[in-house]
Amino acid sequence: MTIASPTMRGLPTSLFDQLVTSRGGIAKALPPQQAANVTHFHSDKATARRVAIARARRKQVTHNMLLRVGTRRSPLAMTQTNFVIGSIQALHPHIEFEIRPISTVADRDRISEFHQFGMIGVFTTEHEEQLLRKDVDFVVHSLKDLPTALKDGLTLASVPKREDPRDVLCGSTLDDLRPGARVGTGSLRRRAQILSLRPDVTVVPIRGNIGPRLAKIEGDDALDAVILAQAGLERLGLGGKTTELLDPHLFPYAVGQGALGIEARSADSEIVEILRSIECKTTRAEVDAEREMMHALGAGCSLPVGAFCNWKEERLILQAQITSLDGEERVVAIEDEPGDRARELGLAAAETLKVCGGEKILHSSYREFCSHFKMLQS
């Protein structure tokens, strides 16, 4: 057996975790006790550079990883997923990604209104099943679509910085809508809130991606306006289509709107840590308060519950609103807490809404639409 000395290799022993022996042309590691008895020597600068390069390459190979990402197939979903991937790669350039898009039950059924599905998570259930089967490593959601109660073994690992969460009118301003104007939306919350502000308009249910919905205000038989989320328009480079940003004091947005939610398996601690590196703490506090409020009310994203978060120094203010489907009743709660007590803030807002009659409005909403719910097979 011949021991390969540093001088034979032209490299210092520090390049190796253990010295190697050569037998039949195959390199083998020396036992630690033998390696400890070999005297190290000092290299010149050129050799030191070669050592540094070799170490860097070895570290890169050791830590390279591939993460599989779940998402919907829509243009907005793909744009959001690529944003998340780019944000992670900026901090972790050794990570590679494979996007695995799927169609959800709500993507496949473009006719039914959202509330008719009669289930929570119509845009997320299949993705959570992907995660539990380990077909993907994490999923990028529009956070407003993600139920407040996740499946066992899953966690909301990260919430990046929020885009503008406000709702917008495209096609007309609120004041310029003529009596009897037709306004398109597929959301019960938006329907209730627009009728609360403009009871003289007619709400027309619409579905589809952002492009097809914008097309509803053009051509023959065009709608007078449609209500969309500013965040989605901005992410797709369509911010110029906005006619009016709706004041969230009067027209609060959906819980989690404008934010992305990255869901992963709780047990995958290394992946969760990577995802948390792109989280925005301010956004996380806001959506934690909103989602805790929604959870305490027992309401899903289809029901007419709106929220609006803002900050006053270190205190987080949550305005929450429940509106009857005909727009005639409205209950508002305004609470504030320090930013590190976001969940307590959400619970306080929910309790205020219940005491003021909001729970009764929600029950009425359930009763009014339960006869239209579809029974879907998972």
CSV table of C-alpha atoms in Angstrom, one decimal:
chain,number,residue,atom,x,y,z
A,1,MET,CA,0.0,0.0,0.0
A,2,THR,CA,1.4,3.4,-1.0
A,3,ILE,CA,0.4,6.5,0.9
A,4,ALA,CA,-0.3,9.5,-1.4
A,5,SER,CA,1.7,12.3,0.2
A,6,PRO,CA,0.9,16.0,-0.3
A,7,THR,CA,4.1,16.5,-2.3
A,8,MET,CA,3.1,13.7,-4.7
A,9,ARG,CA,-0.3,15.4,-5.4
A,10,GLY,CA,1.1,18.9,-5.5
A,11,LEU,CA,-1.7,20.0,-3.0
A,12,PRO,CA,-1.7,20.5,0.7
A,13,THR,CA,-3.3,18.0,3.0
A,14,SER,CA,-5.9,20.7,4.0
A,15,LEU,CA,-7.6,20.0,0.7
A,16,PHE,CA,-8.8,16.6,2.0
A,17,ASP,CA,-10.9,15.8,4.9
A,18,GLN,CA,-8.7,12.7,5.2
A,19,LEU,CA,-5.6,11.7,3.3
A,20,VAL,CA,-6.1,9.2,0.5
A,21,THR,CA,-4.3,6.0,-0.3
A,22,SER,CA,-3.9,4.6,-3.8
A,23,ARG,CA,-4.6,0.9,-4.5
A,24,GLY,CA,-5.3,-0.3,-8.0
A,25,GLY,CA,-5.9,3.3,-9.1
A,26,ILE,CA,-8.9,3.8,-6.7
A,27,ALA,CA,-8.7,6.5,-4.0
A,28,LYS,CA,-9.6,5.5,-0.5
A,29,ALA,CA,-9.8,7.5,2.7
A,30,LEU,CA,-7.2,6.9,5.4
A,31,PRO,CA,-8.6,6.2,8.9
A,32,PRO,CA,-8.6,9.4,11.0
A,33,GLN,CA,-6.0,8.0,13.4
A,34,GLN,CA,-3.5,7.5,10.5
A,35,ALA,CA,-4.3,10.9,8.9
A,36,ALA,CA,-3.6,12.6,12.2
A,37,ASN,CA,0.0,11.3,12.2
A,38,VAL,CA,0.9,12.9,8.9
A,39,THR,CA,2.8,16.2,9.0
A,40,HIS,CA,1.1,19.1,7.1
A,41,PHE,CA,3.1,21.5,5.1
A,42,HIS,CA,2.5,25.1,4.0
A,43,SER,CA,1.7,25.8,0.4
A,44,ASP,CA,2.6,28.8,-1.8
A,45,LYS,CA,-0.1,31.3,-2.9
A,46,ALA,CA,-0.9,29.6,-6.2
A,47,THR,CA,-1.5,26.3,-4.4
A,48,ALA,CA,-3.7,28.1,-1.9
A,49,ARG,CA,-5.8,29.5,-4.6
A,50,ARG,CA,-6.3,26.1,-6.2
A,51,VAL,CA,-7.3,24.8,-2.7
A,52,ALA,CA,-9.9,27.6,-2.3
A,53,ILE,CA,-11.4,26.9,-5.7
A,54,ALA,CA,-11.6,23.2,-5.1
A,55,ARG,CA,-13.2,23.7,-1.7
A,56,ALA,CA,-15.8,26.1,-3.2
A,57,ARG,CA,-16.6,23.6,-5.9
A,58,ARG,CA,-16.9,20.8,-3.5
A,59,LYS,CA,-19.2,22.9,-1.2
A,60,GLN,CA,-21.4,23.8,-4.2
A,61,VAL,CA,-21.8,20.2,-5.3
A,62,THR,CA,-22.6,19.2,-1.8
A,63,HIS,CA,-25.4,21.8,-1.3
A,64,ASN,CA,-26.9,21.9,-4.8
A,65,MET,CA,-30.6,21.0,-4.5
A,66,LEU,CA,-33.7,20.8,-6.7
A,67,LEU,CA,-37.0,22.0,-5.4
A,68,ARG,CA,-40.3,21.1,-7.1
A,69,VAL,CA,-42.9,23.9,-7.0
A,70,GLY,CA,-46.6,23.4,-7.2
A,71,THR,CA,-48.8,26.1,-8.8
A,72,ARG,CA,-51.9,26.7,-10.9
A,73,ARG,CA,-51.6,27.1,-14.6
A,74,SER,CA,-53.1,30.6,-15.0
A,75,PRO,CA,-50.8,33.5,-16.2
A,76,LEU,CA,-51.1,35.2,-12.8
A,77,ALA,CA,-50.2,32.0,-10.9
A,78,MET,CA,-47.2,31.4,-13.1
A,79,THR,CA,-46.0,35.0,-12.8
A,80,GLN,CA,-46.3,34.8,-9.0
A,81,THR,CA,-44.4,31.5,-8.9
A,82,ASN,CA,-41.6,32.8,-11.0
A,83,PHE,CA,-41.4,35.8,-8.7
A,84,VAL,CA,-41.0,33.5,-5.7
A,85,ILE,CA,-38.4,31.4,-7.5
A,86,GLY,CA,-36.4,34.5,-8.4
A,87,SER,CA,-36.5,35.9,-4.8
A,88,ILE,CA,-35.2,32.6,-3.5
A,89,GLN,CA,-32.5,32.3,-6.1
A,90,ALA,CA,-31.2,35.8,-5.3
A,91,LEU,CA,-30.4,34.5,-1.8
A,92,HIS,CA,-29.7,30.9,-2.6
A,93,PRO,CA,-28.1,30.6,-6.1
A,94,HIS,CA,-27.3,26.9,-5.6
A,95,ILE,CA,-31.0,25.9,-5.7
A,96,GLU,CA,-32.7,24.8,-8.9
A,97,PHE,CA,-36.4,24.6,-9.4
A,98,GLU,CA,-38.9,22.5,-11.4
A,99,ILE,CA,-42.4,24.0,-11.8
A,100,ARG,CA,-45.2,21.4,-11.7
A,101,PRO,CA,-48.5,23.2,-12.5
A,102,ILE,CA,-51.9,21.5,-12.1
A,103,SER,CA,-55.5,22.5,-12.7
A,104,THR,CA,-57.8,22.8,-9.6
A,105,VAL,CA,-61.4,21.9,-9.5
A,106,ALA,CA,-62.3,25.6,-9.9
A,107,ASP,CA,-60.0,25.9,-12.9
A,108,ARG,CA,-61.7,23.0,-14.6
A,109,ASP,CA,-65.2,24.3,-13.9
A,110,ARG,CA,-65.4,27.8,-15.5
A,111,ILE,CA,-69.2,28.0,-15.3
A,112,SER,CA,-70.2,27.8,-11.6
A,113,GLU,CA,-69.9,30.8,-9.3
A,114,PHE,CA,-67.3,30.4,-6.5
A,115,HIS,CA,-69.9,30.1,-3.8
A,116,GLN,CA,-71.7,27.3,-5.6
A,117,PHE,CA,-68.8,24.9,-5.1
A,118,GLY,CA,-69.9,24.5,-1.5
A,119,MET,CA,-66.4,23.7,-0.3
A,120,ILE,CA,-63.4,25.5,1.1
A,121,GLY,CA,-60.1,25.5,-0.8
A,122,VAL,CA,-61.4,25.1,-4.4
A,123,PHE,CA,-58.1,26.5,-5.6
A,124,THR,CA,-55.9,24.8,-3.1
A,125,THR,CA,-57.1,21.3,-2.2
A,126,GLU,CA,-55.3,19.5,-5.1
A,127,HIS,CA,-52.1,21.4,-4.2
A,128,GLU,CA,-52.2,20.3,-0.6
A,129,GLU,CA,-52.7,16.7,-1.8
A,130,GLN,CA,-49.6,17.1,-4.0
A,131,LEU,CA,-47.6,18.2,-0.9
A,132,LEU,CA,-48.8,15.3,1.2
A,133,ARG,CA,-47.9,12.8,-1.6
A,134,LYS,CA,-44.5,14.5,-1.8
A,135,ASP,CA,-45.0,15.2,-5.5
A,136,VAL,CA,-43.8,18.8,-4.8
A,137,ASP,CA,-41.7,20.5,-2.1
A,138,PHE,CA,-43.8,23.7,-1.8
A,139,VAL,CA,-46.7,25.4,-3.3
A,140,VAL,CA,-47.2,29.1,-4.2
A,141,HIS,CA,-50.7,30.3,-3.5
A,142,SER,CA,-52.6,33.6,-3.8
A,143,LEU,CA,-53.0,33.8,0.0
A,144,LYS,CA,-56.6,34.9,-0.2
A,145,ASP,CA,-57.4,31.4,-1.7
A,146,LEU,CA,-55.7,29.4,1.1
A,147,PRO,CA,-58.0,28.2,3.9
A,148,THR,CA,-57.2,29.4,7.4
A,149,ALA,CA,-57.1,25.8,8.6
A,150,LEU,CA,-54.4,23.8,6.8
A,151,LYS,CA,-54.2,20.0,6.4
A,152,ASP,CA,-52.2,18.1,9.1
A,153,GLY,CA,-48.5,18.1,8.3
A,154,LEU,CA,-48.6,21.3,6.3
A,155,THR,CA,-47.6,24.9,7.3
A,156,LEU,CA,-47.7,28.4,5.9
A,157,ALA,CA,-43.9,28.6,5.6
A,158,SER,CA,-43.5,32.1,4.2
A,159,VAL,CA,-45.4,35.2,3.1
A,160,PRO,CA,-43.3,37.6,0.9
A,161,LYS,CA,-43.9,41.3,0.7
A,162,ARG,CA,-47.5,42.2,-0.1
A,163,GLU,CA,-48.5,44.0,-3.3
A,164,ASP,CA,-51.2,46.7,-3.2
A,165,PRO,CA,-54.2,44.8,-1.7
A,166,ARG,CA,-57.0,47.1,-2.7
A,167,ASP,CA,-59.9,46.3,-5.0
A,168,VAL,CA,-60.3,48.4,-8.1
A,169,LEU,CA,-63.0,49.3,-10.7
A,170,CYS,CA,-62.0,48.9,-14.3
A,171,GLY,CA,-64.2,50.7,-16.9
A,172,SER,CA,-65.8,53.4,-14.7
A,173,THR,CA,-65.4,55.2,-11.4
A,174,LEU,CA,-67.8,54.5,-8.6
A,175,ASP,CA,-69.4,57.9,-8.9
A,176,ASP,CA,-69.7,57.7,-12.7
A,177,LEU,CA,-71.6,54.5,-12.7
A,178,ARG,CA,-75.1,55.2,-14.2
A,179,PRO,CA,-78.2,54.0,-12.4
A,180,GLY,CA,-78.7,50.4,-13.5
A,181,ALA,CA,-75.1,50.0,-14.5
A,182,ARG,CA,-73.9,46.4,-14.9
A,183,VAL,CA,-70.9,45.6,-12.7
A,184,GLY,CA,-69.1,42.3,-13.1
A,185,THR,CA,-67.7,40.2,-10.2
A,186,GLY,CA,-67.5,36.6,-9.1
A,187,SER,CA,-67.1,37.4,-5.4
A,188,LEU,CA,-69.9,37.6,-2.9
A,189,ARG,CA,-67.9,40.0,-0.8
A,190,ARG,CA,-67.5,42.4,-3.7
A,191,ARG,CA,-71.1,42.0,-4.7
A,192,ALA,CA,-72.3,42.8,-1.2
A,193,GLN,CA,-69.9,45.8,-0.8
A,194,ILE,CA,-70.7,47.4,-4.2
A,195,LEU,CA,-74.4,47.1,-3.4
A,196,SER,CA,-73.8,48.7,-0.1
A,197,LEU,CA,-72.2,51.8,-1.7
A,198,ARG,CA,-74.3,51.8,-5.0
A,199,PRO,CA,-77.6,49.9,-4.4
A,200,ASP,CA,-78.8,51.1,-7.8
A,201,VAL,CA,-76.4,49.0,-9.9
A,202,THR,CA,-76.8,45.5,-11.2
A,203,VAL,CA,-74.2,42.9,-10.3
A,204,VAL,CA,-73.4,40.4,-13.0
A,205,PRO,CA,-71.5,37.2,-12.0
A,206,ILE,CA,-68.3,36.6,-14.0
A,207,ARG,CA,-65.5,34.0,-13.9
A,208,GLY,CA,-62.1,33.5,-15.5
A,209,ASN,CA,-58.6,34.8,-15.6
A,210,ILE,CA,-57.8,38.5,-15.4
A,211,GLY,CA,-57.6,39.0,-19.2
A,212,PRO,CA,-61.0,37.5,-20.0
A,213,ARG,CA,-62.6,39.5,-17.2
A,214,LEU,CA,-61.1,42.8,-18.5
A,215,ALA,CA,-62.5,41.9,-21.9
A,216,LYS,CA,-66.0,42.0,-20.4
A,217,ILE,CA,-65.9,45.8,-20.5
A,218,GLU,CA,-65.2,45.9,-24.2
A,219,GLY,CA,-67.2,45.1,-27.4
A,220,ASP,CA,-70.9,44.4,-27.9
A,221,ASP,CA,-73.0,44.0,-24.7
A,222,ALA,CA,-70.0,45.2,-22.6
A,223,LEU,CA,-70.4,45.6,-18.9
A,224,ASP,CA,-70.0,49.1,-17.4
A,225,ALA,CA,-67.3,48.0,-15.1
A,226,VAL,CA,-65.6,45.0,-13.4
A,227,ILE,CA,-64.1,44.7,-10.0
A,228,LEU,CA,-60.6,43.2,-9.8
A,229,ALA,CA,-57.6,43.2,-7.4
A,230,GLN,CA,-54.9,45.8,-8.0
A,231,ALA,CA,-52.2,43.3,-7.0
A,232,GLY,CA,-53.1,40.9,-9.8
A,233,LEU,CA,-53.2,43.7,-12.4
A,234,GLU,CA,-49.8,45.1,-11.3
A,235,ARG,CA,-48.1,41.6,-11.3
A,236,LEU,CA,-49.3,41.1,-14.9
A,237,GLY,CA,-48.2,44.6,-16.0
A,238,LEU,CA,-51.8,45.7,-16.4
A,239,GLY,CA,-51.9,48.4,-13.7
A,240,GLY,CA,-52.9,51.0,-16.4
A,241,LYS,CA,-56.3,49.3,-16.8
A,242,THR,CA,-57.4,50.5,-13.3
A,243,THR,CA,-60.0,53.3,-13.5
A,244,GLU,CA,-60.4,53.7,-9.7
A,245,LEU,CA,-58.7,52.4,-6.6
A,246,LEU,CA,-61.5,51.7,-4.1
A,247,ASP,CA,-61.0,53.2,-0.6
A,248,PRO,CA,-60.4,50.2,1.8
A,249,HIS,CA,-62.2,52.1,4.6
A,250,LEU,CA,-65.4,51.8,2.5
A,251,PHE,CA,-64.5,48.8,0.4
A,252,PRO,CA,-62.3,46.5,2.5
A,253,TYR,CA,-60.4,43.8,0.5
A,254,ALA,CA,-60.4,40.1,0.9
A,255,VAL,CA,-58.5,38.5,3.8
A,256,GLY,CA,-54.9,37.9,2.5
A,257,GLN,CA,-55.5,39.8,-0.8
A,258,GLY,CA,-52.3,41.0,-2.5
A,259,ALA,CA,-50.2,38.6,-0.5
A,260,LEU,CA,-48.6,35.3,-1.6
A,261,GLY,CA,-48.7,32.2,0.7
A,262,ILE,CA,-46.0,29.6,0.4
A,263,GLU,CA,-47.1,26.3,1.8
A,264,ALA,CA,-44.8,23.4,2.6
A,265,ARG,CA,-44.5,20.3,4.8
A,266,SER,CA,-43.9,21.1,8.4
A,267,ALA,CA,-41.3,18.4,8.8
A,268,ASP,CA,-39.1,19.7,5.9
A,269,SER,CA,-37.2,22.0,8.2
A,270,GLU,CA,-34.4,22.8,5.7
A,271,ILE,CA,-37.0,23.8,3.0
A,272,VAL,CA,-39.1,25.8,5.5
A,273,GLU,CA,-35.9,27.7,6.5
A,274,ILE,CA,-35.1,28.6,2.9
A,275,LEU,CA,-38.7,29.8,2.3
A,276,ARG,CA,-38.6,31.9,5.4
A,277,SER,CA,-35.6,33.8,4.1
A,278,ILE,CA,-37.9,35.7,1.7
A,279,GLU,CA,-40.7,36.5,4.2
A,280,CYS,CA,-41.8,40.0,5.0
A,281,LYS,CA,-42.4,40.4,8.7
A,282,THR,CA,-44.8,43.3,8.2
A,283,THR,CA,-46.9,41.5,5.7
A,284,ARG,CA,-46.9,38.3,7.9
A,285,ALA,CA,-48.3,40.3,10.8
A,286,GLU,CA,-51.1,41.7,8.7
A,287,VAL,CA,-52.2,38.5,7.2
A,288,ASP,CA,-51.9,36.6,10.5
A,289,ALA,CA,-54.4,39.1,12.0
A,290,GLU,CA,-56.7,38.9,9.0
A,291,ARG,CA,-56.6,35.1,8.8
A,292,GLU,CA,-57.1,34.7,12.6
A,293,MET,CA,-60.2,36.9,12.4
A,294,MET,CA,-61.6,34.9,9.5
A,295,HIS,CA,-60.8,31.6,11.3
A,296,ALA,CA,-62.5,32.7,14.5
A,297,LEU,CA,-65.6,33.7,12.5
A,298,GLY,CA,-65.7,30.2,10.8
A,299,ALA,CA,-66.0,31.9,7.5
A,300,GLY,CA,-64.5,30.9,4.2
A,301,CYS,CA,-63.1,33.2,1.4
A,302,SER,CA,-66.4,33.0,-0.4
A,303,LEU,CA,-68.4,34.8,2.2
A,304,PRO,CA,-68.8,38.6,2.5
A,305,VAL,CA,-66.0,39.4,5.0
A,306,GLY,CA,-63.6,42.2,4.2
A,307,ALA,CA,-60.4,43.4,6.0
A,308,PHE,CA,-58.1,46.4,5.9
A,309,CYS,CA,-54.8,46.6,7.8
A,310,ASN,CA,-52.6,49.6,8.4
A,311,TRP,CA,-49.9,50.7,10.8
A,312,LYS,CA,-49.5,53.5,13.3
A,313,GLU,CA,-45.9,53.4,14.4
A,314,GLU,CA,-45.5,49.9,15.9
A,315,ARG,CA,-49.2,49.2,16.3
A,316,LEU,CA,-51.2,47.2,13.8
A,317,ILE,CA,-54.8,48.4,13.1
A,318,LEU,CA,-57.3,46.0,11.7
A,319,GLN,CA,-60.6,47.1,10.3
A,320,ALA,CA,-62.9,44.2,9.5
A,321,GLN,CA,-66.3,44.3,7.9
A,322,ILE,CA,-69.2,41.9,7.3
A,323,THR,CA,-71.8,43.0,4.7
A,324,SER,CA,-75.2,41.4,4.0
A,325,LEU,CA,-75.5,40.1,0.4
A,326,ASP,CA,-78.1,42.7,-0.5
A,327,GLY,CA,-75.8,45.4,0.8
A,328,GLU,CA,-78.4,46.7,3.3
A,329,GLU,CA,-76.6,45.7,6.5
A,330,ARG,CA,-73.0,46.3,7.4
A,331,VAL,CA,-71.0,45.6,10.6
A,332,VAL,CA,-67.6,47.1,11.1
A,333,ALA,CA,-65.0,46.4,13.8
A,334,ILE,CA,-61.8,48.4,14.4
A,335,GLU,CA,-59.2,47.1,16.8
A,336,ASP,CA,-55.4,47.6,17.3
A,337,GLU,CA,-52.6,45.8,19.0
A,338,PRO,CA,-48.8,45.8,18.9
A,339,GLY,CA,-47.5,44.2,15.7
A,340,ASP,CA,-46.2,41.1,17.6
A,341,ARG,CA,-49.8,40.4,18.8
A,342,ALA,CA,-51.3,40.0,15.4
A,343,ARG,CA,-53.3,36.8,16.2
A,344,GLU,CA,-54.8,38.4,19.3
A,345,LEU,CA,-55.8,41.3,17.2
A,346,GLY,CA,-57.6,39.1,14.8
A,347,LEU,CA,-59.5,37.4,17.6
A,348,ALA,CA,-60.5,40.7,19.1
A,349,ALA,CA,-61.9,41.9,15.8
A,350,ALA,CA,-63.8,38.7,15.3
A,351,GLU,CA,-65.3,39.0,18.7
A,352,THR,CA,-66.4,42.6,18.1
A,353,LEU,CA,-68.0,41.6,14.8
A,354,LYS,CA,-69.9,38.8,16.5
A,355,VAL,CA,-71.2,41.0,19.3
A,356,CYS,CA,-72.4,43.6,16.8
A,357,GLY,CA,-74.4,41.2,14.8
A,358,GLY,CA,-72.0,40.0,12.1
A,359,GLU,CA,-72.4,36.4,12.9
A,360,LYS,CA,-76.1,36.7,12.1
A,361,ILE,CA,-75.3,38.2,8.7
A,362,LEU,CA,-72.9,35.3,8.0
A,363,HIS,CA,-75.5,32.7,8.9
A,364,SER,CA,-78.0,34.4,6.6
A,365,SER,CA,-75.5,34.3,3.8
A,366,TYR,CA,-75.0,30.5,4.3
A,367,ARG,CA,-78.8,29.9,4.3
A,368,GLU,CA,-79.3,32.0,1.2
A,369,PHE,CA,-76.8,30.1,-0.9
A,370,CYS,CA,-76.7,26.6,0.6
A,371,SER,CA,-79.4,25.5,-1.9
A,372,HIS,CA,-77.0,26.3,-4.8
A,373,PHE,CA,-74.0,24.4,-3.5
A,374,LYS,CA,-72.6,21.6,-5.6
A,375,MET,CA,-71.6,18.4,-4.0
A,376,LEU,CA,-68.1,17.7,-5.4
A,377,GLN,CA,-66.1,14.6,-5.3
A,378,SER,CA,-62.5,15.1,-4.3
